[in-house]
CSV table of C-alpha atoms in Angstrom, one decimal:
chain,number,residue,atom,x,y,z
A,1,MET,CA,-58.1,-45.7,11.8
A,2,GLN,CA,-58.4,-45.1,15.4
A,3,GLY,CA,-60.4,-41.9,15.0
A,4,LYS,CA,-63.3,-43.4,13.2
A,5,PRO,CA,-65.2,-45.0,16.0
A,6,VAL,CA,-65.7,-41.6,17.6
A,7,PRO,CA,-68.2,-40.1,15.1
A,8,ASP,CA,-70.1,-43.3,15.4
A,9,LYS,CA,-70.4,-43.0,19.1
A,10,THR,CA,-71.2,-39.4,18.9
A,11,SER,CA,-74.0,-40.2,16.3
A,12,SER,CA,-75.3,-43.1,18.4
A,13,ALA,CA,-75.4,-40.8,21.5
A,14,SER,CA,-77.2,-38.1,19.5
A,15,ASP,CA,-79.7,-40.5,18.1
A,16,SER,CA,-80.4,-41.9,21.6
A,17,LEU,CA,-80.9,-38.5,22.9
A,18,ARG,CA,-83.4,-37.6,20.1
A,19,VAL,CA,-85.3,-40.8,20.6
A,20,GLY,CA,-85.4,-40.2,24.4
A,21,ASN,CA,-86.7,-36.7,23.7
A,22,ARG,CA,-89.3,-37.9,21.4
A,23,ALA,CA,-90.4,-40.5,23.8
A,24,VAL,CA,-90.7,-37.9,26.6
A,25,VAL,CA,-92.8,-35.6,24.3
A,26,PHE,CA,-95.0,-38.2,23.1
A,27,GLY,CA,-95.4,-39.8,26.6
A,28,MET,CA,-96.4,-36.3,28.0
A,29,GLY,CA,-98.8,-35.8,25.2
A,30,ALA,CA,-100.5,-39.2,25.8
A,31,ILE,CA,-100.7,-38.6,29.5
A,32,VAL,CA,-102.3,-35.1,28.9
A,33,ALA,CA,-104.7,-36.6,26.3
A,34,VAL,CA,-105.7,-39.4,28.6
A,35,LEU,CA,-106.3,-37.0,31.5
A,36,VAL,CA,-108.1,-34.5,29.4
A,37,THR,CA,-110.5,-37.2,28.0
A,38,ALA,CA,-111.1,-38.6,31.6
A,39,ALA,CA,-111.9,-35.1,32.8
A,40,ALA,CA,-114.1,-34.4,29.9
A,41,LEU,CA,-116.1,-37.7,30.6
A,42,LEU,CA,-116.3,-37.0,34.3
A,43,PHE,CA,-117.6,-33.5,34.0
A,44,PHE,CA,-120.1,-34.6,31.3
A,45,ALA,CA,-121.3,-37.4,33.6
A,46,LEU,CA,-121.8,-35.0,36.5
A,47,PRO,CA,-125.3,-33.6,36.7
A,48,ASP,CA,-126.0,-29.9,36.0
A,49,ALA,CA,-126.0,-27.6,39.0
A,50,ASN,CA,-129.5,-26.4,38.3
A,51,THR,CA,-130.9,-29.9,37.6
A,52,PHE,CA,-132.4,-30.2,41.1
A,53,ASN,CA,-134.1,-26.9,41.0
A,54,ALA,CA,-135.5,-27.5,37.4
A,55,ARG,CA,-137.0,-30.8,38.7
A,56,VAL,CA,-138.7,-29.2,41.6
A,57,GLU,CA,-140.1,-26.5,39.5
A,58,ARG,CA,-141.6,-29.1,37.1
A,59,ILE,CA,-143.2,-31.0,40.0
A,60,PHE,CA,-145.0,-27.8,41.2
A,61,ILE,CA,-145.9,-26.9,37.7
A,62,ALA,CA,-147.4,-30.5,37.1
A,63,ASN,CA,-149.5,-30.1,40.4
A,64,ASP,CA,-151.6,-27.0,40.3
A,65,ALA,CA,-153.1,-28.0,43.7
A,66,LEU,CA,-149.8,-27.2,45.6
A,67,THR,CA,-150.8,-23.6,46.1
A,68,GLY,CA,-151.2,-23.4,49.8
A,69,PRO,CA,-148.8,-21.7,52.3
A,70,SER,CA,-147.4,-24.9,53.5
A,71,GLU,CA,-146.7,-26.1,49.9
A,72,LEU,CA,-145.1,-22.7,49.0
A,73,ARG,CA,-143.0,-22.9,52.1
A,74,LEU,CA,-141.8,-26.4,51.0
A,75,LEU,CA,-141.1,-25.0,47.6
A,76,GLU,CA,-138.9,-22.4,49.1
A,77,VAL,CA,-137.1,-24.9,51.3
A,78,LEU,CA,-136.6,-27.2,48.3
A,79,ALA,CA,-135.2,-24.2,46.3
A,80,GLN,CA,-132.7,-23.4,49.0
A,81,SER,CA,-131.8,-27.0,49.0
A,82,GLY,CA,-131.3,-26.9,45.3
A,83,THR,CA,-129.0,-23.9,45.6
A,84,ALA,CA,-126.9,-25.4,48.3
A,85,PHE,CA,-126.6,-28.5,46.0
A,86,SER,CA,-125.6,-26.5,43.1
A,87,GLU,CA,-122.9,-24.7,45.1
A,88,VAL,CA,-121.6,-28.0,46.5
A,89,LEU,CA,-121.5,-29.4,43.1
A,90,SER,CA,-119.6,-26.4,41.7
A,91,SER,CA,-117.0,-26.8,44.5
A,92,TYR,CA,-116.9,-30.5,43.6
A,93,ARG,CA,-116.1,-29.6,40.1
A,94,LEU,CA,-113.3,-27.3,41.1
A,95,ILE,CA,-111.8,-29.8,43.5
A,96,ILE,CA,-111.9,-32.4,40.7
A,97,PHE,CA,-110.3,-30.1,38.3
A,98,ILE,CA,-107.4,-29.3,40.7
A,99,LEU,CA,-106.9,-32.9,41.4
A,100,LEU,CA,-106.7,-33.6,37.7
A,101,LEU,CA,-104.1,-31.0,37.3
A,102,PHE,CA,-102.1,-32.5,40.2
A,103,ALA,CA,-102.4,-35.8,38.7
A,104,THR,CA,-101.2,-34.5,35.3
A,105,ALA,CA,-98.2,-32.9,36.9
A,106,LEU,CA,-97.2,-35.9,38.9
A,107,LEU,CA,-97.6,-38.3,35.9
A,108,ILE,CA,-95.5,-36.1,33.8
A,109,ALA,CA,-92.8,-35.6,36.4
A,110,ALA,CA,-92.8,-39.4,36.9
A,111,LEU,CA,-92.4,-39.9,33.2
A,112,VAL,CA,-89.6,-37.5,33.1
A,113,PHE,CA,-87.7,-39.0,36.0
A,114,LEU,CA,-88.3,-42.5,34.6
A,115,VAL,CA,-86.6,-41.4,31.3
A,116,MET,CA,-83.8,-39.7,33.1
A,117,ILE,CA,-83.1,-42.9,35.1
A,118,ILE,CA,-83.2,-45.0,32.1
A,119,ALA,CA,-80.8,-42.6,30.4
A,120,LEU,CA,-78.5,-42.5,33.3
A,121,ASN,CA,-78.5,-46.4,33.7
A,122,ARG,CA,-77.6,-46.7,30.0
A,123,ARG,CA,-74.9,-44.1,30.3
A,124,MET,CA,-73.5,-45.8,33.4
A,125,SER,CA,-73.6,-49.2,31.5
A,126,GLU,CA,-71.6,-47.7,28.8
A,127,ILE,CA,-69.0,-46.3,31.1
A,128,GLN,CA,-68.7,-49.6,32.8
A,129,ARG,CA,-68.2,-51.4,29.5
A,130,SER,CA,-65.8,-48.8,27.9
A,131,GLY,CA,-64.2,-47.3,31.0
A,132,ILE,CA,-63.3,-43.6,31.3
A,133,GLU,CA,-61.3,-42.5,28.5
A,134,VAL,CA,-57.9,-41.1,29.6
A,135,ARG,CA,-57.4,-38.2,27.3
A,136,SER,CA,-54.2,-36.7,28.7
A,137,LEU,CA,-51.8,-37.5,31.6
A,138,ARG,CA,-49.5,-34.8,32.6
A,139,ILE,CA,-47.0,-35.2,35.5
A,140,LEU,CA,-45.8,-32.0,37.2
A,141,ARG,CA,-42.7,-33.0,39.1
A,142,ALA,CA,-42.0,-29.5,40.5
A,143,GLU,CA,-45.5,-29.3,41.9
A,144,ASN,CA,-45.7,-32.9,43.0
A,145,ALA,CA,-49.0,-33.2,41.2
A,146,VAL,CA,-50.4,-35.2,38.2
A,147,MET,CA,-53.3,-34.1,35.9
A,148,LEU,CA,-55.6,-36.9,34.7
A,149,ASN,CA,-57.9,-35.4,32.2
A,150,ASP,CA,-59.4,-32.5,34.2
A,151,MET,CA,-58.7,-34.2,37.5
A,152,ALA,CA,-55.8,-33.0,39.6
A,153,PHE,CA,-54.0,-35.3,42.2
A,154,SER,CA,-51.4,-34.0,44.8
A,155,LEU,CA,-48.9,-36.8,45.4
A,156,THR,CA,-45.9,-37.2,47.5
A,157,PRO,CA,-42.5,-36.9,45.8
A,158,ALA,CA,-42.0,-40.6,46.1
A,159,LEU,CA,-45.3,-41.4,44.3
A,160,ILE,CA,-44.6,-38.8,41.7
A,161,GLU,CA,-41.2,-40.4,40.9
A,162,THR,CA,-43.1,-43.8,40.7
A,163,LEU,CA,-45.6,-42.4,38.2
A,164,ALA,CA,-42.9,-40.6,36.2
A,165,ALA,CA,-40.9,-43.8,35.9
A,166,LEU,CA,-44.0,-45.6,34.6
A,167,ALA,CA,-44.8,-42.7,32.2
A,168,GLU,CA,-41.3,-42.6,30.8
A,169,ALA,CA,-41.3,-46.3,30.2
A,170,ARG,CA,-44.7,-46.0,28.5
A,171,MET,CA,-43.4,-43.4,26.1
A,172,ASP,CA,-40.6,-45.8,25.4
A,173,ASP,CA,-43.1,-48.5,24.9
A,174,GLU,CA,-41.5,-50.5,27.7
A,175,ILE,CA,-42.9,-52.6,30.6
A,176,LEU,CA,-41.3,-52.4,34.0
A,177,THR,CA,-41.1,-55.2,36.5
A,178,GLY,CA,-41.3,-54.5,40.1
A,179,ALA,CA,-37.6,-54.7,40.3
A,180,GLY,CA,-37.1,-52.8,37.2
A,181,LEU,CA,-39.3,-50.0,38.7
A,182,GLU,CA,-37.3,-50.0,41.9
A,183,ALA,CA,-34.1,-49.8,39.9
A,184,VAL,CA,-35.2,-46.9,37.8
A,185,ILE,CA,-36.2,-44.9,41.0
A,186,SER,CA,-33.3,-45.8,43.2
A,187,GLY,CA,-30.6,-45.8,40.4
A,188,ARG,CA,-29.5,-49.4,41.4
A,189,HIS,CA,-29.1,-52.3,39.1
A,190,PRO,CA,-32.3,-54.5,38.7
A,191,SER,CA,-30.5,-57.5,40.1
A,192,ASP,CA,-29.9,-55.6,43.3
A,193,CYS,CA,-33.6,-54.6,43.7
A,194,ASP,CA,-36.5,-56.6,45.2
A,195,GLU,CA,-39.6,-57.3,43.1
A,196,ALA,CA,-41.7,-56.6,46.2
A,197,ALA,CA,-40.4,-53.0,46.5
A,198,GLY,CA,-41.6,-52.1,43.1
A,199,ALA,CA,-45.0,-53.7,43.9
A,200,THR,CA,-45.2,-51.9,47.0
A,201,ARG,CA,-44.6,-48.5,45.2
A,202,ILE,CA,-47.5,-49.5,42.8
A,203,LYS,CA,-49.8,-50.3,45.5
A,204,ARG,CA,-49.0,-46.9,47.3
A,205,LEU,CA,-49.6,-45.1,44.0
A,206,ARG,CA,-53.0,-46.9,43.5
A,207,ASP,CA,-54.0,-46.1,47.1
A,208,ALA,CA,-53.2,-42.4,46.7
A,209,MET,CA,-55.0,-41.8,43.4
A,210,GLY,CA,-58.0,-44.2,43.9
A,211,ASN,CA,-57.4,-47.9,43.8
A,212,GLN,CA,-60.4,-48.8,41.6
A,213,LEU,CA,-59.8,-46.0,39.1
A,214,VAL,CA,-56.1,-46.3,38.6
A,215,ALA,CA,-55.9,-50.1,38.9
A,216,GLU,CA,-58.4,-50.5,35.9
A,217,LEU,CA,-57.7,-47.4,33.9
A,218,LEU,CA,-54.1,-46.2,34.5
A,219,VAL,CA,-51.8,-48.6,35.9
A,220,LYS,CA,-52.1,-52.0,34.2
A,221,ASN,CA,-50.6,-55.1,35.6
A,222,ILE,CA,-49.5,-57.5,32.8
A,223,ALA,CA,-49.1,-61.2,34.1
A,224,ARG,CA,-45.5,-62.3,34.0
A,225,LYS,CA,-44.3,-59.1,32.4
A,226,GLY,CA,-44.7,-56.2,34.7
A,227,TYR,CA,-46.4,-52.8,35.1
A,228,THR,CA,-47.4,-50.3,32.4
A,229,LEU,CA,-49.6,-47.3,31.9
A,230,ALA,CA,-52.8,-47.9,30.0
A,231,VAL,CA,-52.4,-44.7,28.2
A,232,PRO,CA,-51.3,-44.1,24.5
A,233,PRO,CA,-47.7,-42.6,24.6
A,234,GLU,CA,-48.7,-39.5,22.8
A,235,ARG,CA,-51.1,-38.6,25.6
A,236,VAL,CA,-48.4,-38.8,28.3
A,237,ARG,CA,-46.4,-35.8,29.4
A,238,VAL,CA,-43.7,-35.4,32.0
A,239,ASP,CA,-42.6,-32.0,33.2
C-alpha cells in the first residue's frame, strides 16, 4: 500500500513537465509569430528605396520645359539625394531587422526563464509540503560518519553514539526520553540520568548536522514521550 503513491507522483511530475514544455513551445511560437507579423507590417509600411527617384523622374517628364542647364543640374542633385535616401533607408531596414532579432531572442529568453522560475517555485513548494525523503540512513561507527541519502556527515564519536542509540531504538520501534538516551550511551540506569543531558546531546547532534534539516526530517521530538528518528526502521542501518 505504501508503494502506490510513488507512481502517482511520478506521473504527475511527468505530466507537469510535458505541460511546461508545451507551454514553452507554444509561447515561443506565439512570440515569433507576433514579431514576424510586426516586421512584415513595418517593412510593408516603409517606402521603397527608389520611390524618391521615381517621383523626381515623373516631375521632370511631366514638365518638358525643364531642359535648361540649371534644371538638369537640379535633376542631378535630386538624383543624388534620392540615392542617399535609398541608402539610408536600406540601412534603416537592416537596423530594424537586427533589432527585431534581438527583441525575439530577449522575449524567448524571458519566457524560458519565467517558465523555469515557475517550475522551480512549484518544485520548492512541493519540497516544503512533503519534505526531503530520507531513503536511507547508514551510521558508520568506525569512521565516525553518517550517510543520509547521498550526503555524508563527519561527526564526533559522542555524536555518533547519540545517533546510533536513536537508530537502534528506532529499529526496535522505541522512543527514548532524554534520560533514557543518556542511560543507553552512559550505561547507567535511567533513574540516575538527567533529562537535560539527553536533550543536550540531541541539540548538539542537530547543530552538527544542520539544525533545520535534522529537526524536521530526522530527529523527531514527540511531546511528553521523547525522541525518535523520523525514518522507517527498514531504512536504518548501523555498522
